[in-house]
Coordinates of C-alpha atoms and ligand atoms in Angstrom, one line a residue:
M20 CA 0.0 0.0 0.0
S21 CA 1.3 3.5 -0.8
N22 CA 1.8 5.7 2.2
D23 CA 2.9 8.9 0.6
N24 CA -0.5 10.5 0.5
K25 CA -0.9 13.3 3.0
G26 CA -4.5 13.2 4.1
S27 CA -7.7 14.5 2.6
A28 CA -6.7 17.6 0.6
N29 CA -10.1 19.3 0.9
A30 CA -10.8 18.8 4.6
P31 CA -11.5 22.2 6.1
A32 CA -8.8 23.5 8.4
I33 CA -9.3 22.6 12.1
S34 CA -9.8 25.8 14.0
N35 CA -8.8 25.5 17.6
F36 CA -6.4 26.8 20.3
L37 CA -3.6 24.5 19.0
R38 CA -3.8 26.3 15.7
G39 CA -3.6 29.6 17.5
I40 CA -0.4 28.5 19.2
I41 CA 1.2 27.3 16.0
E42 CA 0.2 30.5 14.1
A43 CA 1.7 32.6 16.9
D44 CA 4.9 30.6 16.7
I45 CA 5.0 31.0 12.9
A46 CA 4.4 34.8 13.3
S47 CA 7.3 35.1 15.7
G48 CA 9.5 32.9 13.5
K49 CA 10.3 30.7 16.5
Y50 CA 10.8 27.5 14.5
A51 CA 11.7 29.1 11.1
N52 CA 14.8 28.3 9.2
R53 CA 15.8 25.3 11.3
T54 CA 18.3 22.7 9.9
D55 CA 18.9 19.1 10.8
D56 CA 22.2 17.7 12.0
H57 CA 23.4 17.5 8.4
G58 CA 22.5 21.1 7.8
L59 CA 19.5 20.3 5.6
P60 CA 16.4 22.6 6.0
L61 CA 13.6 21.3 8.2
P62 CA 9.9 22.0 7.9
E63 CA 8.9 24.8 10.3
I64 CA 6.1 22.8 11.9
I65 CA 6.7 19.2 12.9
T66 CA 4.3 17.1 15.0
R67 CA 4.3 13.4 15.7
F68 CA 1.9 10.6 16.4
P69 CA 3.6 8.3 19.0
P70 CA 1.6 5.2 19.8
E71 CA 2.9 2.5 22.0
P72 CA 2.6 -0.7 20.0
N73 CA 0.7 -2.5 22.8
G74 CA -2.8 -2.7 21.4
Y75 CA -5.2 -1.7 18.7
L76 CA -5.9 2.0 18.0
H77 CA -9.3 3.3 18.9
I78 CA -11.4 6.3 18.2
G79 CA -9.5 8.4 20.8
H80 CA -6.3 7.7 18.9
A81 CA -8.1 8.7 15.7
K82 CA -8.6 12.2 17.3
S83 CA -4.9 12.4 18.0
I84 CA -4.0 11.2 14.5
C85 CA -6.3 13.7 12.7
L86 CA -5.0 16.4 14.9
N87 CA -1.3 15.7 14.5
F88 CA -1.3 14.8 10.8
G89 CA -4.0 17.4 10.1
L90 CA -2.1 20.3 11.6
A91 CA 1.1 19.2 9.9
N92 CA -0.7 19.2 6.6
D93 CA -2.4 22.5 7.1
F94 CA 0.9 24.2 7.9
D95 CA 2.9 22.5 5.2
G96 CA 4.8 20.7 7.9
R97 CA 5.6 17.1 8.8
C98 CA 4.1 14.6 11.1
T99 CA 6.3 11.7 12.1
M100 CA 4.9 8.2 12.7
R101 CA 6.7 7.0 15.8
F102 CA 6.4 3.8 17.7
D103 CA 7.0 4.6 21.3
D104 CA 8.5 1.2 22.0
T105 CA 10.6 1.8 25.0
N106 CA 8.8 -0.6 27.2
P107 CA 9.8 -4.1 26.3
E108 CA 7.2 -6.2 28.0
K109 CA 3.9 -5.5 26.3
E110 CA 5.0 -4.6 22.7
E111 CA 4.5 -6.8 19.7
Q112 CA 5.0 -6.7 15.9
E113 CA 1.3 -7.5 15.4
Y114 CA 0.4 -4.2 16.9
V115 CA 3.0 -2.3 14.8
D116 CA 1.3 -3.7 11.7
T117 CA -2.2 -2.9 12.6
I118 CA -1.3 0.6 13.8
I119 CA 0.4 1.4 10.5
D120 CA -2.6 0.0 8.6
S121 CA -5.1 2.0 10.6
V122 CA -3.2 5.3 10.2
Q123 CA -2.9 4.8 6.5
W124 CA -6.5 3.8 6.2
L125 CA -7.5 7.1 8.0
G126 CA -5.8 8.8 5.0
F127 CA -2.4 9.8 6.4
G128 CA 1.2 9.2 5.4
W129 CA 4.6 10.1 6.6
K130 CA 6.8 10.4 3.5
D131 CA 7.9 13.7 2.2
E132 CA 10.9 15.2 0.3
G133 CA 12.9 14.7 3.5
G134 CA 12.3 11.0 3.5
D135 CA 10.2 8.3 5.2
H136 CA 9.4 9.5 8.7
L137 CA 8.5 6.2 10.2
Y138 CA 10.5 5.9 13.4
F139 CA 10.9 3.5 16.3
A140 CA 11.9 5.0 19.7
S141 CA 14.0 1.9 20.3
D142 CA 16.3 3.0 17.5
Y143 CA 17.3 5.9 19.7
F144 CA 18.4 3.7 22.7
D145 CA 22.1 4.4 22.0
K146 CA 21.5 8.1 22.0
M147 CA 19.3 8.0 25.0
Y148 CA 22.0 6.1 26.8
A149 CA 24.7 8.5 25.8
M150 CA 22.6 11.4 27.1
A151 CA 22.1 9.6 30.4
E152 CA 25.8 9.2 30.8
Y153 CA 26.2 12.9 30.1
L154 CA 23.5 13.8 32.7
I155 CA 25.4 11.7 35.3
S156 CA 28.8 13.3 34.5
A157 CA 27.3 16.8 34.6
G158 CA 25.8 16.1 38.1
H159 CA 22.2 16.0 36.9
A160 CA 21.5 12.3 37.5
Y161 CA 22.6 9.6 40.0
V162 CA 22.2 5.9 40.5
D163 CA 19.9 5.2 43.4
S164 CA 20.3 1.9 45.2
Q165 CA 17.4 2.1 47.5
S166 CA 14.7 -0.6 47.3
A167 CA 11.4 0.4 45.6
E168 CA 9.7 0.5 49.0
E169 CA 12.3 2.9 50.4
M170 CA 12.1 5.1 47.4
A171 CA 8.3 5.2 47.6
S172 CA 8.4 6.1 51.3
H173 CA 10.9 8.9 50.7
R174 CA 8.8 10.5 47.9
G175 CA 6.5 12.4 50.3
N176 CA 3.1 13.4 49.1
F177 CA 1.1 16.5 48.1
N178 CA 1.4 18.0 51.6
E179 CA 4.9 16.8 52.5
P180 CA 8.2 17.2 50.7
G181 CA 10.2 14.1 49.9
K182 CA 13.5 13.1 51.5
N183 CA 16.8 12.9 49.7
S184 CA 18.1 9.5 49.0
P185 CA 21.2 8.5 50.9
Y186 CA 22.8 7.8 47.5
R187 CA 21.9 11.2 46.0
D188 CA 25.3 12.7 46.6
R189 CA 27.4 9.7 45.7
P190 CA 30.2 10.8 43.3
A191 CA 29.4 11.1 39.6
A192 CA 32.1 8.6 38.8
E193 CA 30.6 6.0 41.1
S194 CA 27.1 6.5 39.5
L195 CA 28.6 6.3 36.1
D196 CA 30.4 3.0 37.0
L197 CA 27.2 1.6 38.4
F198 CA 25.1 2.7 35.4
R199 CA 27.6 1.0 33.1
R200 CA 27.4 -2.1 35.1
M201 CA 23.6 -1.9 35.1
K202 CA 23.8 -1.8 31.3
A203 CA 26.3 -4.7 31.3
G204 CA 23.7 -6.9 33.1
E205 CA 25.5 -7.2 36.4
F206 CA 22.4 -6.5 38.5
K207 CA 18.9 -7.9 38.9
D208 CA 15.7 -6.0 38.1
G209 CA 15.1 -3.3 40.6
E210 CA 18.5 -3.4 42.3
H211 CA 19.5 0.0 41.1
I212 CA 17.8 2.8 39.2
L213 CA 19.0 6.0 37.5
R214 CA 17.3 9.1 38.7
A215 CA 17.4 12.7 37.7
K216 CA 18.7 15.0 40.4
I217 CA 16.2 17.8 40.6
D218 CA 14.4 18.6 43.8
M219 CA 12.9 16.2 46.4
A220 CA 10.9 19.1 47.9
S221 CA 9.3 20.3 44.6
P222 CA 5.5 20.8 44.9
N223 CA 5.4 18.9 41.6
M224 CA 5.8 15.2 42.4
N225 CA 7.1 14.6 38.9
M226 CA 10.2 16.8 39.7
R227 CA 11.1 14.8 42.8
D228 CA 14.1 13.1 41.3
P229 CA 12.1 11.0 38.7
A230 CA 13.5 7.7 37.5
I231 CA 15.0 7.8 34.1
Y232 CA 16.4 4.3 33.6
R233 CA 15.4 1.0 35.1
I234 CA 16.8 -2.5 34.9
R235 CA 14.5 -4.9 33.1
H236 CA 15.8 -8.2 31.9
A237 CA 13.3 -8.6 29.2
H238 CA 13.3 -9.4 25.5
H239 CA 12.4 -6.4 23.2
H240 CA 10.4 -6.9 20.0
R241 CA 13.1 -5.1 18.0
T242 CA 16.3 -4.9 20.0
G243 CA 16.0 -8.4 21.3
D244 CA 18.4 -9.0 24.2
D245 CA 20.7 -6.1 23.5
W246 CA 19.5 -4.1 26.4
C247 CA 18.6 -4.9 30.0
I248 CA 18.1 -1.3 31.0
Y249 CA 15.2 0.7 29.5
P250 CA 14.5 4.5 29.6
M251 CA 11.4 5.6 31.5
Y252 CA 8.6 7.2 29.4
D253 CA 9.0 10.7 30.8
Y254 CA 12.7 10.7 30.0
A255 CA 12.4 9.0 26.6
H256 CA 9.5 11.0 25.2
P257 CA 11.1 14.5 25.1
L258 CA 14.3 13.0 23.6
E259 CA 12.3 11.2 20.9
D260 CA 10.6 14.5 20.1
A261 CA 13.9 16.4 19.9
I262 CA 15.6 13.7 17.9
E263 CA 12.8 14.0 15.3
Y264 CA 13.0 17.9 15.5
V265 CA 9.4 18.0 16.6
S266 CA 8.2 21.6 17.1
H267 CA 4.8 21.0 18.7
S268 CA 4.4 17.9 20.8
L269 CA 0.7 17.4 21.4
C270 CA -0.4 15.2 24.2
T271 CA -3.4 14.6 26.5
L272 CA -4.1 16.6 29.6
E273 CA -2.8 14.1 32.1
F274 CA 0.7 15.0 31.0
Q275 CA 0.4 18.6 32.0
D276 CA 2.2 18.0 35.3
H277 CA 4.9 16.2 33.4
R278 CA 5.7 19.2 31.3
P279 CA 8.3 20.8 33.7
F280 CA 10.3 17.5 33.5
Y281 CA 9.9 17.4 29.8
D282 CA 11.5 20.9 29.6
W283 CA 14.1 20.0 32.2
V284 CA 15.3 17.0 30.2
L285 CA 15.6 18.9 27.0
E286 CA 17.3 21.9 28.5
R287 CA 19.9 19.8 30.2
C288 CA 20.6 17.8 27.1
A289 CA 20.8 21.0 25.0
E290 CA 23.4 22.3 27.5
G291 CA 25.3 19.1 26.8
G292 CA 25.3 19.9 23.1
F293 CA 22.9 17.1 22.1
F294 CA 20.2 19.5 20.8
K295 CA 19.9 23.0 19.4
H296 CA 17.3 25.5 20.4
P297 CA 14.4 26.0 19.7
L298 CA 13.4 22.9 21.6
P299 CA 10.1 21.0 21.2
K300 CA 7.2 22.4 23.0
Q301 CA 4.7 20.2 24.8
I302 CA 1.0 21.3 24.6
E303 CA -1.8 19.4 26.2
F304 CA -5.4 18.9 24.9
A305 CA -8.4 17.1 26.2
R306 CA -8.7 13.4 25.4
L307 CA -11.7 12.2 23.6
N308 CA -14.3 10.6 25.9
L309 CA -17.1 9.1 23.9
T310 CA -20.5 8.2 25.4
Y311 CA -21.8 4.6 25.0
A312 CA -18.3 3.4 24.6
I313 CA -15.2 2.3 26.5
T314 CA -11.7 2.9 25.3
S315 CA -9.5 1.4 28.0
K316 CA -7.3 -1.2 26.4
R317 CA -7.6 -3.5 29.4
K318 CA -11.4 -3.4 29.3
L319 CA -11.6 -3.8 25.5
R320 CA -9.4 -6.9 25.9
Q321 CA -11.8 -8.2 28.5
L322 CA -14.7 -7.9 26.0
I323 CA -12.9 -10.1 23.7
E324 CA -11.6 -12.6 26.2
E325 CA -15.1 -13.1 27.7
N326 CA -16.5 -13.5 24.2
I327 CA -18.8 -10.5 24.6
V328 CA -17.7 -9.3 21.2
D329 CA -16.1 -11.3 18.3
G330 CA -12.6 -9.8 18.3
W331 CA -10.7 -6.5 17.9
D332 CA -12.5 -5.8 14.6
D333 CA -16.0 -6.6 15.9
P334 CA -18.1 -3.9 14.3
R335 CA -19.3 -2.8 17.7
M336 CA -15.8 -2.1 19.0
P337 CA -14.5 1.5 19.1
T338 CA -11.3 0.3 17.6
I339 CA -10.3 1.7 14.2
V340 CA -10.4 -1.8 12.8
G341 CA -13.9 -2.3 14.3
I342 CA -15.4 0.9 13.1
R343 CA -13.9 0.4 9.7
R344 CA -15.6 -3.0 9.5
R345 CA -18.8 -1.4 10.8
G346 CA -18.8 0.7 7.6
Y347 CA -17.2 3.9 8.8
T348 CA -15.2 5.8 6.2
P349 CA -12.0 7.7 6.8
E350 CA -13.8 10.9 5.7
A351 CA -16.5 10.4 8.3
I352 CA -13.9 10.0 11.1
Q353 CA -12.0 13.1 9.8
L354 CA -15.3 15.0 9.8
F355 CA -16.0 13.8 13.4
A356 CA -12.6 15.0 14.5
E357 CA -13.2 18.4 12.9
R358 CA -16.7 18.7 14.5
I359 CA -15.5 17.9 18.0
G360 CA -12.5 20.2 17.7
V361 CA -10.0 20.3 20.6
A362 CA -10.5 21.7 24.0
K363 CA -8.3 22.4 27.0
S364 CA -10.6 20.7 29.5
D365 CA -12.1 17.2 29.5
S366 CA -15.6 16.7 28.3
W367 CA -17.8 14.0 26.9
I368 CA -18.7 13.7 23.2
D369 CA -22.0 12.1 22.4
M370 CA -21.9 8.9 20.3
S371 CA -24.6 10.6 18.1
T372 CA -21.9 13.0 16.9
L373 CA -19.8 10.2 15.6
E374 CA -22.9 8.5 14.0
G375 CA -24.0 11.8 12.5
S376 CA -20.7 12.3 10.8
L377 CA -21.1 8.9 9.1
R378 CA -24.6 9.7 8.0
D379 CA -23.5 13.0 6.6
D380 CA -20.6 11.4 4.7
L381 CA -22.6 8.4 3.4
D382 CA -25.7 10.4 2.5
E383 CA -23.8 12.0 -0.3
K384 CA -21.7 9.0 -1.3
A385 CA -23.7 5.8 -0.8
P386 CA -25.7 4.4 -3.7
R387 CA -29.2 3.5 -2.8
A388 CA -30.5 -0.1 -2.8
T389 CA -33.6 -1.9 -1.6
A390 CA -33.5 -4.5 1.2
V391 CA -36.3 -6.2 2.9
L392 CA -35.2 -7.0 6.4
R393 CA -38.3 -8.6 8.0
P394 CA -39.8 -10.3 5.0
L395 CA -43.5 -11.0 4.3
K396 CA -44.8 -12.4 1.0
L397 CA -47.0 -10.1 -1.1
I398 CA -48.8 -11.8 -4.0
I399 CA -50.1 -9.8 -6.9
D400 CA -52.9 -12.0 -7.9
N401 CA -53.6 -10.3 -11.2
F402 CA -50.0 -10.3 -12.3
P403 CA -49.2 -12.8 -15.1
D404 CA -47.4 -16.0 -13.8
N405 CA -43.8 -16.4 -14.7
E406 CA -43.5 -12.9 -16.1
S407 CA -41.5 -9.9 -14.9
V408 CA -41.3 -6.3 -15.8
E409 CA -38.2 -4.1 -15.4
C410 CA -38.3 -1.2 -13.0
S411 CA -35.7 1.5 -12.5
A412 CA -34.6 3.8 -9.7
P413 CA -31.9 6.4 -9.3
V414 CA -28.6 5.3 -7.9
H415 CA -28.7 8.5 -5.9
P416 CA -31.7 10.8 -5.7
H417 CA -29.6 14.0 -5.7
H418 CA -27.2 12.9 -8.4
P419 CA -29.1 12.0 -11.5
D420 CA -25.7 11.9 -13.3
R421 CA -24.9 8.7 -11.4
G422 CA -27.6 6.9 -13.4
N423 CA -30.2 4.3 -12.7
R424 CA -30.3 0.9 -11.3
T425 CA -32.8 -1.7 -12.6
F426 CA -34.6 -4.6 -11.1
Q427 CA -37.6 -6.8 -11.9
I428 CA -41.1 -6.9 -10.5
S429 CA -43.0 -10.1 -10.7
K430 CA -46.1 -11.8 -9.2
E431 CA -44.5 -12.7 -5.8
L432 CA -42.6 -10.0 -3.8
W433 CA -41.1 -9.6 -0.4
I434 CA -42.2 -6.6 1.6
E435 CA -41.6 -5.6 5.2
A436 CA -43.9 -7.4 7.6
D437 CA -44.8 -4.1 9.3
D438 CA -45.9 -2.6 6.0
F439 CA -49.1 -4.6 6.4
M440 CA -51.7 -4.5 9.1
E441 CA -54.9 -6.5 8.9
V442 CA -56.6 -4.0 11.1
P443 CA -54.9 -0.6 10.5
S444 CA -54.2 1.7 13.4
K445 CA -55.1 5.3 13.2
G446 CA -53.0 7.2 10.6
Y447 CA -51.6 4.0 9.1
F448 CA -51.3 4.5 5.3
R449 CA -49.6 1.3 4.2
L450 CA -51.1 -2.0 3.2
Y451 CA -54.4 -3.1 4.7
P452 CA -57.4 -4.7 3.1
G453 CA -59.1 -2.2 0.8
N454 CA -56.2 0.3 0.8
K455 CA -54.0 1.3 -2.1
V456 CA -50.2 1.9 -1.9
R457 CA -47.5 2.5 -4.4
L458 CA -44.8 -0.2 -4.6
R459 CA -41.9 2.2 -4.8
Y460 CA -40.5 2.5 -8.4
G461 CA -43.2 0.0 -9.5
Y462 CA -47.0 -0.1 -9.6
V463 CA -49.9 1.0 -7.4
V464 CA -51.6 -2.1 -5.8
E465 CA -54.8 -2.5 -3.8
C466 CA -54.7 -4.9 -0.9
T467 CA -57.4 -7.6 -1.0
G468 CA -56.6 -9.7 2.1
C469 CA -54.1 -12.1 3.6
D470 CA -53.4 -15.8 4.4
K471 CA -52.8 -17.0 7.9
D472 CA -51.3 -20.1 9.4
A473 CA -53.1 -22.3 12.0
N474 CA -51.9 -19.9 14.8
G475 CA -53.4 -16.9 13.1
N476 CA -50.1 -15.4 11.9
V477 CA -50.1 -13.6 8.6
I478 CA -48.0 -15.6 6.1
A479 CA -48.9 -13.8 2.9
V480 CA -50.7 -10.7 1.7
H481 CA -52.8 -10.5 -1.5
C482 CA -53.3 -7.6 -3.8
N483 CA -54.1 -6.6 -7.3
Y484 CA -52.1 -4.2 -9.4
F485 CA -53.0 -1.4 -11.8
A486 CA -51.1 -2.1 -15.0
D487 CA -51.2 1.6 -16.1
S488 CA -49.8 2.9 -12.8
K489 CA -46.2 2.2 -13.3
S490 CA -43.8 4.8 -11.9
G491 CA -42.3 6.9 -14.6
T492 CA -45.2 6.4 -17.0
E493 CA -47.9 8.9 -17.8
G494 CA -50.6 6.8 -16.2
S495 CA -48.9 7.0 -12.8
A496 CA -50.1 10.5 -12.3
N497 CA -53.7 9.3 -12.1
Y498 CA -53.1 7.5 -8.9
K499 CA -52.9 9.4 -5.7
V500 CA -51.9 7.2 -2.7
K501 CA -50.5 8.1 0.7
G502 CA -48.4 5.0 1.2
N503 CA -45.2 4.1 -0.6
I504 CA -43.5 0.9 0.4
H505 CA -40.4 -0.9 -0.8
W506 CA -40.2 -4.5 -2.0
V507 CA -38.0 -7.0 -3.9
S508 CA -39.1 -9.6 -6.4
A509 CA -39.0 -13.0 -4.6
R510 CA -37.8 -14.8 -7.6
H511 CA -35.0 -12.3 -8.3
A512 CA -33.9 -11.3 -4.8
V513 CA -30.6 -12.0 -3.3
E514 CA -30.9 -13.8 0.0
A515 CA -28.2 -12.4 2.4
E516 CA -27.1 -12.5 6.0
V517 CA -27.5 -9.1 7.5
R518 CA -26.1 -8.1 10.9
L519 CA -28.1 -5.3 12.6
Y520 CA -25.6 -3.7 14.9
D521 CA -26.4 -1.2 17.5
R522 CA -24.6 0.5 20.4
L523 CA -22.8 -1.9 22.6
F524 CA -23.9 -0.3 25.8
T525 CA -27.2 1.2 27.0
D526 CA -25.5 3.4 29.6
P527 CA -23.9 6.6 28.2
N528 CA -21.1 6.2 30.7
P529 CA -20.7 2.5 31.0
D530 CA -17.5 2.5 33.1
A531 CA -17.7 5.8 34.8
G532 CA -16.8 5.9 38.5
G533 CA -15.5 2.4 38.5
K534 CA -18.9 1.0 37.4
D535 CA -19.0 -2.6 36.1
F536 CA -19.5 -2.0 32.4
K537 CA -20.8 -5.5 31.8
L538 CA -24.0 -4.5 33.6
A539 CA -24.6 -1.9 30.9
L540 CA -24.3 -4.2 27.9
N541 CA -27.0 -3.7 25.3
P542 CA -28.6 -7.1 24.7
N543 CA -29.6 -6.0 21.2
S544 CA -26.3 -4.8 20.0
K545 CA -26.1 -7.5 17.4
E546 CA -29.0 -9.2 15.6
V547 CA -28.4 -11.5 12.7
I548 CA -31.2 -11.9 10.2
T549 CA -31.7 -13.2 6.7
A550 CA -32.8 -10.5 4.4
Y551 CA -33.8 -10.2 0.7
L552 CA -31.9 -7.6 -1.3
E553 CA -32.4 -6.1 -4.7
H554 CA -30.8 -8.3 -7.4
G555 CA -27.8 -6.1 -8.1
M556 CA -26.5 -6.5 -4.5
S557 CA -25.0 -9.9 -5.4
N558 CA -22.2 -7.9 -7.0
A559 CA -21.4 -5.9 -3.9
Q560 CA -17.7 -6.0 -3.1
P561 CA -16.3 -6.1 0.5
D562 CA -16.4 -2.6 2.0
D563 CA -19.0 -1.4 -0.5
K564 CA -21.5 0.9 1.3
F565 CA -25.2 1.4 0.4
Q566 CA -28.2 3.2 1.8
F567 CA -30.9 0.5 2.1
E568 CA -33.8 2.8 1.6
R569 CA -35.9 3.4 4.7
H570 CA -33.4 1.4 6.8
G571 CA -30.0 3.0 7.0
Y572 CA -26.5 2.6 5.8
F573 CA -25.0 -0.8 5.3
V574 CA -21.6 -2.1 4.3
A575 CA -20.6 -5.5 2.7
D576 CA -18.6 -7.1 5.5
R577 CA -14.9 -7.0 4.6
V578 CA -14.2 -10.4 6.3
D579 CA -17.2 -12.6 5.7
S580 CA -18.5 -11.6 2.3
K581 CA -17.8 -14.1 -0.5
A582 CA -18.0 -13.5 -4.2
G583 CA -21.6 -13.3 -5.2
K584 CA -22.6 -13.8 -1.5
P585 CA -22.2 -10.6 0.4
V586 CA -22.9 -10.4 4.1
F587 CA -24.0 -6.9 5.3
N588 CA -23.4 -4.9 8.4
R589 CA -25.7 -2.1 9.5
A590 CA -23.3 0.8 10.0
V591 CA -25.9 3.3 11.2
T592 CA -29.7 3.8 11.0
L593 CA -31.1 6.6 9.0
K594 CA -32.2 8.6 12.1
D595 CA -30.9 8.7 15.6
S596 CA -33.1 6.5 17.7
W597 CA -31.1 7.2 20.9
G598 CA -31.7 10.9 21.3
K599 CA -33.6 12.2 24.3
Ligands
ATP266 P1 -1.8 3.4 27.3 O1 -2.8 3.4 28.3 O2 -1.4 2.0 26.9 O3 -0.7 4.4 27.4 P2 -2.9 5.2 25.3 O4 -4.3 5.2 25.0 O5 -2.3 6.3 26.0 O6 -2.6 3.8 26.0 P3 -0.8 5.4 23.3 O7 -0.4 4.4 22.4 O8 0.2 5.8 24.4 O9 -2.1 4.9 24.0 O10 -1.3 6.7 22.6 C1 -0.8 7.3 21.4 C2 -1.3 8.7 21.3 O11 -2.7 8.8 21.3 C3 -0.9 9.5 22.5 O12 -0.3 10.7 22.0 C4 -2.1 9.8 23.3 O13 -2.1 11.0 23.9 C5 -3.2 9.7 22.2 N1 -4.5 9.3 22.7 C6 -4.7 8.1 23.3 N2 -6.0 8.0 23.8 C7 -6.6 9.2 23.4 C8 -7.9 9.8 23.5 N3 -8.9 9.1 24.1 N4 -8.1 11.0 23.0 C9 -7.1 11.7 22.4 N5 -5.9 11.2 22.2 C10 -5.6 10.0 22.7
MG267 MG1 0.0 6.2 26.5

């Protein structure tokens, strides 16, 4: 797959406070005329998307992706795709592959004139190590040999300052020797740790001599057994940003208190000659919280392990692979990201905003088709046996240029069961004995009665048609009927499995306040039915999307559809049925 595309060219610019900051930095020339270590010019604005390859991306990540790549595109900058793989234990190649695939699917790439900006933080381990040695030599870091318990008890709390470690003032040469021996594998996990030397009395707990390297005898998915010490996230992240010449490092609000340490690390390393000013700037924004969904990786995994859903790409999952399979388009997700914008404080976004973005995108794009989901037989008694007549309908009602689709009408049709009532309720205009309706794109029929089984269930409806009433012919104007129902010819219909998906939870905040999200599962989040579709649907290719008229938007399932035998997923209904 090509990955040198740079996102949707015609997406409107995201207007938000982040843009404001970037525009101000451009106006002041803060990041202008930078060059890399080889003296080559750099884009003024560089952002990055830095996932940890320890799970599947979800809709929250999509917000971050659209933001980082979107801003870089808008300002003619660069967004690097960086795997933040500094933690050996939980990371796997499988996740690297799915993340790359998801970001590309969303419409973003990371190649430009300056090269292919796909990076792995683990490729910087040597540099990070060299900087740690420098920090020790310069008196900015020391090896602490306290136990984890001792360290925790010396940390203090919000009200009390911490206490200096007895090892804090050990000579730099001694720390350096110990650090080298940590690297050489002479110690067990947890025996020593490298800490920044800042201020154990700082009101910001993150500045109380935070750990920067720990011993972990673990196999790494890329560096294998080369290392048994690994950098801590708060130390590694600013270095990764600076190594990639990031100008604006966008992260979620919980990192606000980490920013002083972010700046400290970069300033110290710049003093050591590792980086030039201007240094990357960390800016925090509110994470996406979506109602009727959970995004915690641990809880999503639980849904799979307990067979509540059918895998990471179950169309009910908020993962990118899940919503893609559900029928979402990259454009709908980009539209969603634009609509929600970015804020500086946490808030909840309603699921209907996501669903609305898909409706708005597909309304324009999706060809129309007919599907009968709850089939009931309609027999046109005066229609000739074994004959059929071609009917036609627009592919898209607002785009006549997209042409027409054709399908046959014959004596026996499938209609929706609820389009017939033996005894009509007040205001019911569809089929009931004595009433006339138009079979959409076909003829006007008059209902004559119905057949029932021994239990009194209606098993077929009878009617007669008016041969001069066909839609699109002159005679059709002579018939004025209130009801208009859809149908497919029983003999020509495609029988297909259709999965009617709905929200996975009935509670807008299924896991808020430590609630058990399993108590909020929607028992009707997936219903599998056999439906009858208009003839042309047998040609539907995986991922093809349609509006099934009167029902909603559906996609041919990308996993289970077979040639000539598509399986459809309901992506979203035509109208929001969840609104208050
Ligand atoms: P973990 O809990 O494993 O750290 P994570 O959700 O933070 O998971 P990362 O891989 O670290 O996952 O995230 C990559 C990027 O996506 C980060 O920059 C993070 O800020 C951003 N991100 C993650 N979740 C959201 C969210 N809900 N809204 C916006 N951005 C998010
Ligand atoms: Mg994270």
